[in-house]
């Protein structure tokens, strides 16, 4: 079975979802019962009651990932499609998608022009190598505010147009304002050229996709007119720092596993991650016009994490939203150090907290409401974990310093002896560690069985997994503190600027590392010192947390190092398939050398305007409208010719 044969029928979907929910609820209930029994033997205090409530939420959250990983492991081990459960072909053959018009759409904002053009050209050339590459065009949609960068963009696009002509057309449009950020950029494209294309593949500035993957996506959309969106699983590449290599290795090992599990129980109502996905243009235009949220930023105004919302609106209109965890050659880049990674998370936190306001939006599919909740919990659990640790510390100090009242009743004959419950504490600690670490272990086990050579061999794979777990444990307290601070900042009314992501690797200077890490170091030292003095036993239980905070500055500095990253690579550690067995699209990118342009920028095609009505979160269905989606237009015939090109440059000038 391949992507083009994807069936919209998902057998036993309701049973899958009920079964998954029961597994999560049963596991959470068991862990919560164990914690309750541990706390209640000597009487639950008010602080312990709060700890219990926080534990239930955080334990339930990690249980979702635990069971998702187990399901993904079983399906990948048995090579089953997570939707249809049919056996997957080893190497599915390419399928002719037929006549279509598809735009590769890349919104950019103050990016390095040479870097984005190199990636886009590699994607386009990989596409042109395929036997069914007709029908594709590329659009670079610039929101760049810097005039000098804009001039460099023009020059780079001119060179790309020249090199790819006449086999594939590349268009460039720069907006005169960046209203609505990326979502506004895509909406502007749809309103101006949306009716010209059947589909659009949304690419980020760091996206890279193989030609076979692109054609498979179009084939799947052509074969299944009820699908509005198919999301692929982007794997990070091109990072040389220790932190970048750690992130790449973790994603290469675990992301396909988790995505497969998600696809199994989410069915045709999965999420949209904003890039490396194909959308049915008319479905997107009809159902995804985003309104502004009532109130002022940061929780009001423009919807920042628009991709979750667009998936929900498309599903509400009756379109299926799929995740294809089987397609390869879908790549992205990630920040190369902890500070840049945290800066990106700061933007996502603001956007995901906005989603809490949409949990009660009219007409949404229950799974999309769950996506909104999970998106917020992905960061809120850091704050909840931190609160649980702080309250547990206060309770431990209080118990360590207090004297036990052996005779609570003056007339009782026998004393109230303190009760210890090691028979519950140790199993709970072990089971929590298993739930946290098993997804990582399963990813390693699957690679160990099916593709050890892609990670440099079995011994390097095992050593890399242990190193990745160690780094994850060390940086977890720092990320908890950063996320908690970001959440409190958003809730206090501070909004974030939406700057371009720094993608190039760079080593963080010691001064910068210390400037950002000193609060974490101070908190870690105070935490460790206080517990050592007043609750020595709890001091050792808390050691992974305060140690990670004490080492915050060295962790930021050392994990940003490109030199140490290269040393790890030479030692065979944290290697990923994209390096060990690079695909053609990655090999071409590594050797890209754009030639200077010698012609003028070719203008975009004539506009084919279309409406993108603003949706409502309070009224559904719209008054006077049916609840079902509009009829799907018939596939284009081969006789249809492209629209004539414009005779004048439609690129608007900057402010």
XYZ file of C-alpha atoms in Angstrom:
655
model
C 0.000 0.000 0.000
C 1.278 3.509 -0.776
C 0.052 7.023 -0.150
C -1.908 7.237 -3.382
C -3.947 4.206 -2.319
C -4.798 5.787 1.036
C -8.410 5.017 1.909
C -10.518 7.501 3.821
C -12.119 4.564 5.618
C -10.515 3.947 9.001
C -11.738 0.592 10.364
C -12.844 0.471 14.008
C -11.884 4.100 14.624
C -14.376 4.569 17.459
C -13.160 1.367 19.105
C -9.555 2.509 18.748
C -10.298 5.826 20.391
C -12.294 4.284 23.223
C -9.588 1.676 23.793
C -6.850 4.293 23.822
C -8.803 6.485 26.231
C -9.383 3.521 28.558
C -5.675 2.656 28.550
C -4.707 6.229 29.385
C -7.391 6.624 32.054
C -6.652 3.239 33.661
C -2.907 3.914 33.809
C -3.475 7.403 35.186
C -5.928 6.083 37.762
C -3.484 3.394 38.887
C -0.632 5.866 39.308
C -2.898 8.365 41.051
C -4.178 5.675 43.435
C -0.592 4.740 44.330
C 0.264 8.378 45.051
C -2.911 8.793 47.107
C -2.094 5.711 49.179
C 1.437 6.980 49.793
C 0.200 10.347 50.978
C -2.809 9.285 53.020
C -1.162 6.857 55.466
C -0.013 9.681 57.735
C -2.844 12.025 56.839
C -3.033 14.182 53.718
C -2.195 17.810 54.385
C -3.437 20.704 52.264
C -0.056 20.925 50.520
C -0.102 17.205 49.757
C -3.615 17.520 48.365
C -2.319 20.096 45.879
C 0.633 17.832 45.036
C -1.771 14.969 44.372
C -3.850 17.089 41.995
C -0.772 18.256 40.098
C 0.550 14.691 39.956
C -2.666 13.400 38.380
C -2.438 15.965 35.556
C 1.272 15.498 34.801
C 1.129 11.711 35.126
C -1.850 11.585 32.775
C 0.002 13.759 30.270
C 3.060 11.486 30.074
C 0.767 8.458 29.889
C -0.678 9.726 26.595
C 2.805 9.722 25.005
C 3.549 6.328 26.605
C 0.619 4.506 25.000
C 0.982 6.400 21.718
C 4.584 5.172 21.481
C 3.622 1.570 22.252
C 0.966 1.587 19.528
C 3.385 3.186 17.060
C 6.045 0.613 17.912
C 3.721 -2.344 17.271
C 2.492 -0.907 13.960
C 5.984 -0.070 12.701
C 7.399 -3.399 13.828
C 4.664 -5.264 11.935
C 4.838 -2.751 9.033
C 1.151 -1.852 9.116
C -0.462 1.331 7.871
C -1.789 3.109 10.987
C -5.028 4.138 9.259
C -6.099 1.129 7.214
C -3.974 -1.457 9.116
C -3.010 -2.935 5.718
C 0.524 -4.199 5.253
C 2.866 -1.579 3.802
C 4.984 -2.121 0.728
C 8.722 -1.893 1.214
C 9.250 0.519 -1.678
C 5.946 1.740 -3.113
C 6.079 2.636 -6.773
C 5.383 6.183 -7.925
C 1.816 6.795 -9.091
C 0.799 9.184 -11.844
C -1.410 11.779 -10.116
C -2.979 12.884 -13.383
C -3.608 16.480 -14.394
C -3.374 18.969 -11.533
C -2.088 22.380 -10.561
C -0.011 22.430 -7.379
C 1.877 25.362 -5.858
C 4.884 24.909 -3.596
C 4.276 27.885 -1.310
C 7.116 29.197 0.884
C 6.321 32.169 3.165
C 9.516 33.905 4.357
C 10.352 36.733 6.743
C 13.838 38.304 6.944
C 15.545 35.003 6.096
C 18.967 34.353 4.566
C 18.098 34.426 0.820
C 20.900 32.116 -0.292
C 19.967 29.526 2.316
C 16.266 29.436 1.444
C 16.924 29.386 -2.305
C 19.381 26.507 -1.922
C 16.737 24.470 -0.090
C 13.939 25.341 -2.508
C 16.111 24.558 -5.512
C 17.057 21.181 -4.065
C 13.365 20.395 -3.551
C 12.464 21.513 -7.072
C 15.272 19.573 -8.735
C 14.334 16.448 -6.806
C 10.793 16.943 -8.096
C 11.966 17.387 -11.691
C 13.789 14.055 -11.512
C 10.484 12.242 -11.023
C 8.492 10.884 -13.995
C 5.282 12.749 -13.091
C 6.611 16.210 -12.247
C 4.198 18.184 -14.417
C 1.704 20.586 -12.882
C 3.951 22.075 -10.166
C 4.946 25.705 -9.662
C 6.736 27.417 -6.775
C 5.885 30.647 -4.951
C 8.176 32.523 -2.563
C 5.937 34.806 -0.491
C 8.045 37.472 1.164
C 7.046 39.386 4.285
C 10.567 40.772 4.648
C 10.750 44.252 6.194
C 14.464 44.884 5.521
C 15.033 46.495 2.097
C 18.564 45.148 1.749
C 17.467 41.583 2.473
C 14.589 42.082 0.009
C 17.020 43.085 -2.734
C 19.068 39.969 -2.004
C 15.881 37.902 -2.168
C 15.065 39.279 -5.600
C 18.546 38.547 -6.900
C 18.484 35.012 -5.499
C 15.041 34.283 -6.962
C 16.087 35.655 -10.352
C 18.953 33.173 -10.383
C 16.629 30.356 -9.379
C 14.112 31.271 -12.094
C 16.904 31.235 -14.624
C 18.274 27.867 -13.533
C 14.922 26.063 -13.399
C 13.346 27.566 -16.532
C 11.519 26.362 -18.514
C 10.880 23.114 -16.635
C 9.447 24.658 -13.461
C 8.197 28.176 -12.868
C 9.229 30.030 -9.719
C 7.294 33.152 -8.663
C 8.126 35.844 -6.126
C 5.752 38.213 -4.346
C 6.555 40.692 -1.590
C 3.743 42.201 0.474
C 3.710 45.881 1.339
C 2.877 44.929 4.943
C 3.065 41.765 7.015
C -0.411 41.955 8.512
C -1.349 38.632 10.077
C 2.205 37.291 9.843
C 2.466 33.860 8.175
C -1.287 33.174 8.275
C -1.944 36.544 6.654
C 0.730 35.845 4.056
C -0.900 32.556 3.045
C -4.370 34.134 3.066
C -3.120 36.891 0.748
C -1.746 34.260 -1.652
C -5.053 32.378 -1.621
C -7.138 35.476 -2.263
C -4.925 36.475 -5.199
C -4.006 33.147 -6.813
C -5.914 30.456 -4.917
C -8.343 29.622 -7.730
C -5.403 28.958 -10.030
C -4.269 25.878 -8.064
C -5.875 22.638 -6.945
C -3.410 22.134 -4.108
C -0.690 23.973 -2.260
C 2.233 22.440 -0.411
C 3.184 24.751 2.450
C 6.924 24.967 3.055
C 8.743 26.837 5.779
C 11.934 28.710 4.929
C 13.911 25.711 6.246
C 11.722 23.010 4.673
C 13.119 20.411 2.318
C 11.032 17.742 0.571
C 11.819 15.004 -1.909
C 10.139 14.788 -5.302
C 8.718 11.309 -4.691
C 7.080 12.557 -1.496
C 5.510 15.544 -3.259
C 4.068 13.419 -6.055
C 2.781 10.860 -3.552
C 0.965 13.628 -1.687
C -0.692 14.918 -4.853
C -1.633 11.372 -5.879
C -3.271 10.778 -2.506
C -5.265 13.998 -2.772
C -6.348 13.196 -6.317
C -7.456 9.700 -5.354
C -9.380 10.816 -2.264
C -11.482 13.950 -2.855
C -12.701 14.027 0.752
C -9.233 14.786 2.144
C -8.506 18.457 2.743
C -5.006 18.187 4.181
C -2.222 15.620 4.530
C 0.575 16.341 7.004
C 3.958 14.626 6.720
C 6.486 14.090 9.544
C 9.356 16.590 9.131
C 12.697 15.315 10.454
C 15.346 17.872 11.559
C 18.584 18.024 9.551
C 21.660 20.186 8.910
C 22.587 20.988 12.513
C 26.179 20.483 13.677
C 26.073 21.676 17.307
C 25.732 19.280 20.250
C 22.196 20.509 20.966
C 21.242 20.361 17.290
C 22.599 16.828 16.968
C 20.759 15.807 20.148
C 17.502 17.221 18.743
C 18.014 15.599 15.333
C 18.774 12.203 16.845
C 15.765 12.299 19.164
C 13.446 13.301 16.314
C 14.808 10.732 13.852
C 14.407 7.989 16.443
C 11.109 8.908 18.067
C 9.035 11.196 15.809
C 7.967 8.510 13.270
C 7.048 6.211 16.166
C 4.865 8.803 17.908
C 3.368 10.036 14.634
C 2.341 6.479 13.730
C 0.649 6.053 17.093
C -1.127 9.399 16.785
C -2.359 8.517 13.307
C -3.780 5.226 14.647
C -6.061 6.780 17.275
C -6.681 10.234 15.793
C -7.863 8.891 12.427
C -8.954 11.577 9.973
C -8.871 14.446 12.493
C -5.139 14.884 13.068
C -3.283 18.139 13.469
C -1.591 20.537 11.057
C 1.958 21.597 11.966
C 2.080 24.536 9.582
C 4.523 23.222 6.985
C 5.595 20.168 4.979
C 1.938 19.438 4.260
C -0.364 19.516 1.248
C -3.710 21.339 1.389
C -6.676 21.308 -0.958
C -6.724 24.984 -1.880
C -10.473 25.472 -2.253
C -11.135 23.660 1.020
C -8.600 25.841 2.795
C -10.010 29.030 1.305
C -13.613 28.148 2.093
C -13.063 27.133 5.713
C -9.849 28.655 7.105
C -10.249 32.428 7.056
C -9.006 33.334 10.540
C -10.723 35.976 12.657
C -8.902 37.936 15.338
C -9.577 36.840 18.901
C -11.466 39.329 21.072
C -9.335 41.371 23.418
C -5.759 42.561 23.279
C -2.546 40.553 22.883
C -1.013 38.342 24.076
C -4.157 36.200 24.499
C -6.246 38.260 22.091
C -5.666 39.661 18.607
C -4.066 37.669 15.771
C -4.061 33.890 16.190
C -0.379 33.008 16.362
C -0.376 29.192 16.288
C -2.716 29.276 13.332
C -1.981 25.768 12.042
C -3.893 23.967 14.831
C -6.854 26.264 14.231
C -6.810 25.811 10.451
C -6.889 22.021 10.879
C -9.844 22.370 13.251
C -11.748 24.668 10.911
C -11.131 22.405 7.931
C -12.353 19.371 9.875
C -15.396 21.324 11.070
C -16.323 22.001 7.441
C -16.345 18.252 6.731
C -12.871 17.798 5.251
C -10.657 14.990 6.470
C -7.242 15.898 7.852
C -4.675 13.100 7.623
C -1.178 12.420 8.889
C 1.068 10.286 6.678
C 3.741 8.823 8.933
C 5.007 6.503 6.185
C 6.357 9.070 3.736
C 10.041 9.929 3.950
C 12.092 12.812 2.536
C 10.368 15.482 4.600
C 12.877 17.648 6.465
C 13.183 20.846 8.471
C 15.811 22.643 10.543
C 15.816 23.328 14.275
C 17.519 25.961 16.462
C 21.104 24.969 17.180
C 21.280 26.008 20.838
C 19.081 26.056 23.926
C 18.575 29.838 23.899
C 17.271 29.944 20.318
C 15.170 26.850 20.984
C 13.641 28.547 24.028
C 12.997 31.723 22.025
C 11.022 29.718 19.487
C 9.118 27.988 22.303
C 8.261 31.409 23.725
C 6.347 32.223 20.517
C 4.634 28.838 20.483
C 3.615 29.156 24.135
C 1.757 32.385 23.452
C -0.009 30.834 20.469
C -0.899 27.600 22.262
C -2.263 29.411 25.306
C -4.614 31.256 22.951
C -6.055 27.872 22.011
C -7.523 27.475 25.498
C -9.976 30.207 24.527
C -11.127 28.076 21.588
C -11.930 24.897 23.510
C -15.616 25.809 23.438
C -15.723 27.095 19.851
C -18.881 26.143 17.981
C -18.960 23.056 15.778
C -15.429 21.744 16.343
C -14.631 18.046 16.188
C -13.883 16.601 19.673
C -10.422 15.546 18.500
C -9.570 19.127 17.561
C -10.629 20.314 20.998
C -8.249 17.683 22.337
C -5.485 19.056 20.099
C -6.035 22.522 21.561
C -5.886 21.132 25.097
C -2.814 18.997 24.429
C -1.044 21.897 22.712
C -1.493 24.025 25.823
C -0.594 21.159 28.179
C 2.652 20.568 26.293
C 3.898 23.739 27.991
C 1.595 24.091 31.003
C 2.852 20.779 32.380
C 6.271 22.413 32.828
C 4.676 24.977 35.141
C 2.630 22.275 36.881
C 5.725 20.101 37.351
C 7.617 23.048 38.797
C 4.759 23.850 41.196
C 4.576 20.217 42.254
C 8.307 20.175 43.046
C 8.150 23.444 44.984
C 5.141 22.351 47.056
C 6.708 18.919 47.626
C 9.840 20.668 48.886
C 7.850 22.780 51.324
C 5.979 19.722 52.545
C 9.203 17.690 52.912
C 10.831 20.483 54.932
C 7.757 20.804 57.105
C 7.674 17.091 57.819
C 11.430 16.879 58.402
C 11.372 19.781 60.878
C 8.104 18.876 62.589
C 7.713 16.485 65.485
C 5.350 13.576 65.050
C 2.382 13.608 67.415
C 2.351 10.066 68.754
C -0.773 10.666 70.899
C -3.199 12.811 68.927
C -5.904 11.844 71.412
C -4.980 12.319 75.070
C -6.976 9.243 76.131
C -5.659 6.743 73.546
C -3.813 3.663 74.767
C -1.410 3.070 71.831
C 0.715 5.688 69.962
C 0.185 6.734 66.302
C 3.398 5.408 64.782
C 4.628 7.071 61.524
C 3.882 4.766 58.605
C 6.300 4.313 55.695
C 5.148 2.838 52.391
C 8.244 1.678 50.486
C 6.137 -1.067 48.902
C 4.274 1.692 47.034
C 6.915 4.413 46.711
C 9.510 2.329 44.899
C 7.063 0.789 42.368
C 5.580 4.231 41.662
C 9.016 5.724 41.047
C 9.980 2.832 38.780
C 6.716 2.925 36.836
C 6.989 6.696 36.360
C 10.537 6.283 35.034
C 9.339 3.537 32.684
C 6.486 5.678 31.367
C 8.887 8.576 30.758
C 11.707 6.571 29.166
C 9.934 3.717 27.371
C 9.134 5.799 24.232
C 12.874 6.468 23.886
C 13.715 2.819 24.498
C 11.134 1.642 21.958
C 12.487 4.030 19.320
C 15.975 2.670 19.904
C 14.736 -0.934 19.854
C 12.892 -0.433 16.573
C 15.956 1.121 14.935
C 18.133 -1.628 16.453
C 15.960 -4.258 14.748
C 15.051 -2.611 11.444
C 17.727 -0.064 10.465
C 20.814 -0.008 12.689
C 23.100 0.913 9.777
C 21.188 4.175 9.313
C 22.417 5.278 12.761
C 26.000 4.104 12.289
C 25.595 0.590 13.690
C 24.091 -1.073 16.744
C 26.795 -0.131 19.254
C 26.798 3.584 18.292
C 22.984 3.524 18.310
C 22.861 2.239 21.896
C 25.547 4.668 23.064
C 23.797 7.572 21.318
C 20.472 6.677 22.946
C 22.062 6.721 26.412
C 23.713 10.062 25.629
C 20.427 11.513 24.350
C 18.627 10.395 27.530
C 21.370 11.923 29.706
C 21.190 15.272 27.879
C 17.385 15.261 28.057
C 17.485 14.687 31.833
C 20.065 17.438 32.367
C 18.283 20.127 30.350
C 14.749 19.231 31.540
C 14.904 21.403 34.714
C 16.223 24.388 32.738
C 13.481 24.036 30.114
C 10.918 23.668 32.921
C 12.080 26.959 34.420
C 12.173 28.751 31.044
C 8.728 27.505 30.018
C 7.264 28.417 33.409
C 8.674 31.930 33.111
C 7.310 32.293 29.584
C 3.835 31.144 30.661
C 3.751 33.588 33.562
C 4.997 36.324 31.229
C 2.153 35.686 28.772
C -0.440 35.517 31.537
C 0.855 38.832 32.895
C 0.135 40.480 29.530
C 3.554 40.608 27.884
C 3.520 39.671 24.203
C 6.412 38.417 22.122
C 7.907 39.784 18.916
C 7.706 37.411 15.954
C 11.274 37.562 14.633
C 12.967 35.381 12.044
C 14.366 32.131 13.411
C 18.157 31.859 13.660
C 18.969 28.661 11.788
C 22.746 28.813 11.398
C 24.810 27.049 14.035
C 26.762 29.271 16.415
C 28.501 28.763 19.725
C 26.936 30.793 22.554
C 29.591 32.962 24.285
C 30.118 32.401 28.000
C 28.924 35.930 28.776
C 25.604 35.365 27.013
C 25.170 31.937 28.606
C 25.772 33.376 32.093
C 23.471 36.339 31.448
C 20.568 34.053 30.581
C 21.361 31.268 33.070
C 22.155 33.103 36.303
C 18.536 33.047 37.577
C 18.385 29.263 37.042
C 21.770 28.803 38.742
C 20.711 30.945 41.701
C 17.420 29.073 42.068
C 19.212 25.717 41.822
C 21.775 26.700 44.466
C 19.118 28.026 46.855
C 16.937 24.967 46.307
C 19.803 22.543 46.879
C 21.104 24.392 49.934
C 17.701 24.690 51.574
C 16.788 21.039 51.147
C 20.255 19.899 52.272
C 19.941 21.872 55.496
C 16.309 21.198 56.351
C 15.340 17.977 54.512
C 18.519 15.977 53.724
C 16.663 12.918 52.446
C 14.640 14.992 49.979
C 17.875 16.713 48.885
C 19.027 13.492 47.210
C 15.625 12.766 45.660
C 15.680 16.266 44.181
C 19.272 16.040 42.859
C 18.385 15.668 39.125
C 16.485 18.962 39.341
C 18.895 21.198 41.244
C 21.885 19.710 39.429
C 20.386 20.620 36.042
C 19.741 24.170 37.260
C 23.235 24.571 38.746
C 24.748 23.468 35.422
C 22.507 25.742 33.319
C 25.262 28.027 32.008
C 27.732 25.207 31.169
C 24.888 23.271 29.510
C 23.948 26.251 27.326
C 27.576 26.859 26.415
C 28.720 23.272 25.827
C 25.636 22.103 23.928
C 25.933 25.048 21.528
C 29.475 24.045 20.564
C 30.041 23.151 16.916
C 33.481 21.754 17.789
C 32.076 19.275 20.283
C 29.298 18.444 17.828
C 31.859 17.508 15.188
C 33.751 15.438 17.767
C 30.587 13.520 18.561
C 30.070 12.842 14.867
C 33.641 11.572 14.450
C 33.090 9.314 17.465
C 29.979 7.897 15.769
C 27.576 9.396 18.323
C 24.208 11.059 17.651
C 24.448 10.229 13.957
C 21.175 10.189 12.039
C 20.033 8.588 8.763
C 20.158 11.970 6.993
C 23.945 11.942 7.527
C 24.745 8.246 7.316
C 22.497 7.507 4.332
C 21.582 10.922 2.868
C 18.876 10.998 0.235
C 19.469 12.682 -3.110
C 17.663 15.845 -2.069
C 20.005 16.213 0.924
C 23.107 15.424 -1.108
C 22.217 18.081 -3.645
C 21.637 20.645 -0.894
C 25.062 19.980 0.594
C 26.724 20.777 -2.744
C 24.454 23.641 -3.843
C 26.295 26.599 -5.375
C 23.862 29.172 -6.828
C 25.128 31.003 -9.893
C 24.809 34.801 -10.177
C 21.692 36.068 -11.886
C 21.943 37.870 -15.200
C 18.273 38.550 -15.983
C 15.425 40.515 -14.451
C 12.854 39.082 -12.062
C 9.996 37.393 -13.916
C 6.645 38.678 -12.620
C 4.046 36.406 -10.991
C 1.172 35.042 -13.076
C -2.077 36.889 -13.568
C -4.182 36.794 -10.458
C -7.139 34.445 -10.169
C -8.901 36.080 -7.235
C -11.028 34.191 -4.772
C -12.799 34.873 -1.523
C -11.580 33.571 1.841
C -14.439 34.352 4.222
C -13.625 35.002 7.863
C -14.912 32.174 10.046
C -16.836 32.412 13.305
C -16.011 30.599 16.543
C -19.434 31.359 18.026
C -21.834 30.424 15.217
C -21.854 27.139 13.291
C -23.139 26.389 10.752
C -23.225 29.842 9.167
C -26.732 31.165 8.781
C -28.216 30.012 5.496
C -25.361 27.566 4.818
C -25.306 23.788 4.848
C -23.100 21.904 7.264
C -21.550 19.813 4.538
C -18.545 20.914 2.540
C -18.926 22.309 -0.937
C -18.908 19.805 -3.776
C -15.417 18.822 -4.782
C -14.485 20.172 -8.205
C -13.716 17.637 -10.867
C -10.032 16.960 -11.565
C -8.489 19.150 -14.200
C -8.195 17.756 -17.671
C -4.932 17.603 -19.518
C -6.231 20.089 -22.087
C -6.390 22.926 -19.582
C -3.601 25.403 -20.208
C -1.920 27.651 -17.653
C -3.141 31.177 -17.180
C -1.200 33.744 -19.204
C 1.651 35.433 -17.398
C 1.316 39.054 -16.327
C 3.088 41.641 -18.440
C 3.985 43.787 -15.450
C 5.699 42.996 -12.176
C 3.000 42.629 -9.518
C 5.434 42.684 -6.632
C 4.354 45.350 -4.237
C 6.862 47.762 -2.744
C 7.922 47.772 0.831
C 6.791 50.323 3.358
